[in-house]
Amino acid sequence: GNGGGGRNDPFVGDFFEVHGNAVPDSDVTLGGTNDLEVVSHIYKDWKSTLRVRRKLNTGDKWDAVLTKGPTDIVYAWCVEPFCKDETDAHAPGDWGMINVDLSGDSLNADL
């Protein structure tokens, strides 16, 4: 999403790449569910911090079952005015991979 730096709140979407290195389809389009929820977001000093919630096992066949502990997550972003919602494509290179600790041991002070 826009990370909260624009006029609108950030948004997230639950997607699956059916065809490999191509534009992903939303889980909802594929018959699944959108299992992501933005818990909080902060935009400060040109940085966006998003807290997102999802069950480890959603029961959605398009979602990987996650385990507690370090997990790689792919993310992408797009900046207004080019992106209004999840259907707008991000620019080449406007994505990354981050290793997130899903153990539940992090504190707000860590953010």
Tab-separated table of C-alpha atoms in Angstrom:
chain	number	residue	atom	x	y	z
A	1	GLY	CA	0.000	0.000	0.000
A	2	ASN	CA	0.972	3.617	0.286
A	3	GLY	CA	2.522	3.204	3.745
A	4	GLY	CA	0.463	6.019	5.213
A	5	GLY	CA	2.640	8.734	3.712
A	6	GLY	CA	-0.067	9.976	1.385
A	7	ARG	CA	-3.593	11.126	2.009
A	8	ASN	CA	-4.968	7.649	2.631
A	9	ASP	CA	-4.397	4.933	5.190
A	10	PRO	CA	-2.108	2.100	4.066
A	11	PHE	CA	-3.641	-1.058	2.688
A	12	VAL	CA	-2.433	-4.625	2.438
A	13	GLY	CA	-3.608	-7.519	0.335
A	14	ASP	CA	-3.314	-11.292	0.370
A	15	PHE	CA	-1.953	-12.490	-2.995
A	16	PHE	CA	-0.654	-15.674	-4.623
A	17	GLU	CA	1.542	-15.916	-7.735
A	18	VAL	CA	-0.082	-18.692	-9.734
A	19	HIS	CA	2.229	-18.325	-12.734
A	20	GLY	CA	5.573	-17.692	-11.027
A	21	ASN	CA	7.322	-14.406	-11.776
A	22	ALA	CA	4.199	-12.521	-12.876
A	23	VAL	CA	1.464	-10.305	-11.509
A	24	PRO	CA	-0.088	-12.182	-8.570
A	25	ASP	CA	-3.789	-12.855	-8.171
A	26	SER	CA	-5.611	-11.933	-4.988
A	27	ASP	CA	-6.575	-14.879	-2.823
A	28	VAL	CA	-10.189	-13.689	-3.076
A	29	THR	CA	-10.062	-13.802	-6.904
A	30	LEU	CA	-8.754	-17.372	-6.666
A	31	GLY	CA	-11.617	-18.387	-4.357
A	32	GLY	CA	-9.698	-17.934	-1.103
A	33	THR	CA	-9.891	-15.267	1.579
A	34	ASN	CA	-8.031	-12.051	2.431
A	35	ASP	CA	-6.503	-13.012	5.756
A	36	LEU	CA	-4.398	-9.900	6.415
A	37	GLU	CA	-5.412	-7.077	8.731
A	38	VAL	CA	-3.583	-3.806	9.394
A	39	VAL	CA	-3.346	-3.484	13.185
A	40	SER	CA	-1.548	-0.134	13.252
A	41	HIS	CA	0.515	2.136	11.065
A	42	ILE	CA	2.901	5.005	11.690
A	43	TYR	CA	4.463	7.320	9.134
A	44	LYS	CA	7.266	9.422	10.597
A	45	ASP	CA	10.527	10.852	9.267
A	46	TRP	CA	9.887	9.385	5.806
A	47	LYS	CA	9.527	5.875	7.276
A	48	SER	CA	6.457	3.662	7.368
A	49	THR	CA	5.907	1.082	10.085
A	50	LEU	CA	2.979	-1.270	9.550
A	51	ARG	CA	1.815	-3.893	12.026
A	52	VAL	CA	-0.129	-6.599	10.235
A	53	ARG	CA	-1.960	-9.598	11.680
A	54	ARG	CA	-2.642	-13.004	10.139
A	55	LYS	CA	-3.217	-16.462	11.596
A	56	LEU	CA	-0.295	-18.859	11.246
A	57	ASN	CA	-2.655	-21.347	9.581
A	58	THR	CA	-5.507	-19.571	7.811
A	59	GLY	CA	-7.007	-22.679	6.242
A	60	ASP	CA	-6.808	-20.890	2.865
A	61	LYS	CA	-5.206	-23.157	0.250
A	62	TRP	CA	-3.485	-20.116	-1.293
A	63	ASP	CA	-1.656	-19.263	1.954
A	64	ALA	CA	1.471	-20.950	3.243
A	65	VAL	CA	1.190	-22.310	6.776
A	66	LEU	CA	3.545	-20.175	8.866
A	67	THR	CA	5.470	-21.318	11.926
A	68	LYS	CA	6.603	-19.374	14.976
A	69	GLY	CA	10.100	-18.054	14.441
A	70	PRO	CA	12.033	-16.320	11.658
A	71	THR	CA	10.094	-16.241	8.369
A	72	ASP	CA	10.852	-14.627	5.003
A	73	ILE	CA	8.064	-12.376	3.728
A	74	VAL	CA	7.853	-10.703	0.312
A	75	TYR	CA	6.433	-7.185	0.286
A	76	ALA	CA	5.801	-4.513	-2.343
A	77	TRP	CA	4.835	-0.869	-2.189
A	78	CYS	CA	3.576	1.809	-4.485
A	79	VAL	CA	3.421	5.551	-4.142
A	80	GLU	CA	0.472	7.813	-4.899
A	81	PRO	CA	-0.664	9.062	-7.353
A	82	PHE	CA	0.246	5.839	-9.175
A	83	CYS	CA	-1.390	3.423	-6.715
A	84	LYS	CA	-4.870	3.871	-5.361
A	85	ASP	CA	-5.491	0.281	-4.228
A	86	GLU	CA	-4.210	-3.288	-4.467
A	87	THR	CA	-5.052	-3.581	-8.174
A	88	ASP	CA	-2.430	-1.027	-9.272
A	89	ALA	CA	0.978	-2.456	-10.179
A	90	HIS	CA	4.063	-1.368	-8.285
A	91	ALA	CA	7.097	-0.201	-10.234
A	92	PRO	CA	9.952	-2.595	-11.020
A	93	GLY	CA	12.156	-2.769	-7.953
A	94	ASP	CA	9.426	-1.521	-5.583
A	95	TRP	CA	9.435	-4.778	-3.659
A	96	GLY	CA	11.639	-6.625	-1.249
A	97	MET	CA	12.007	-9.562	1.081
A	98	ILE	CA	12.330	-9.246	4.829
A	99	ASN	CA	12.934	-11.799	7.554
A	100	VAL	CA	10.321	-11.349	10.288
A	101	ASP	CA	10.335	-13.008	13.721
A	102	LEU	CA	6.893	-14.580	14.196
A	103	SER	CA	7.708	-15.985	17.639
A	104	GLY	CA	5.575	-13.356	19.363
A	105	ASP	CA	8.505	-12.307	21.547
A	106	SER	CA	8.960	-8.808	20.076
A	107	LEU	CA	8.022	-5.763	22.089
A	108	ASN	CA	6.581	-2.433	20.996
A	109	ALA	CA	9.972	-0.964	21.922
A	110	ASP	CA	11.489	-3.062	19.122
A	111	LEU	CA	9.436	-1.240	16.506
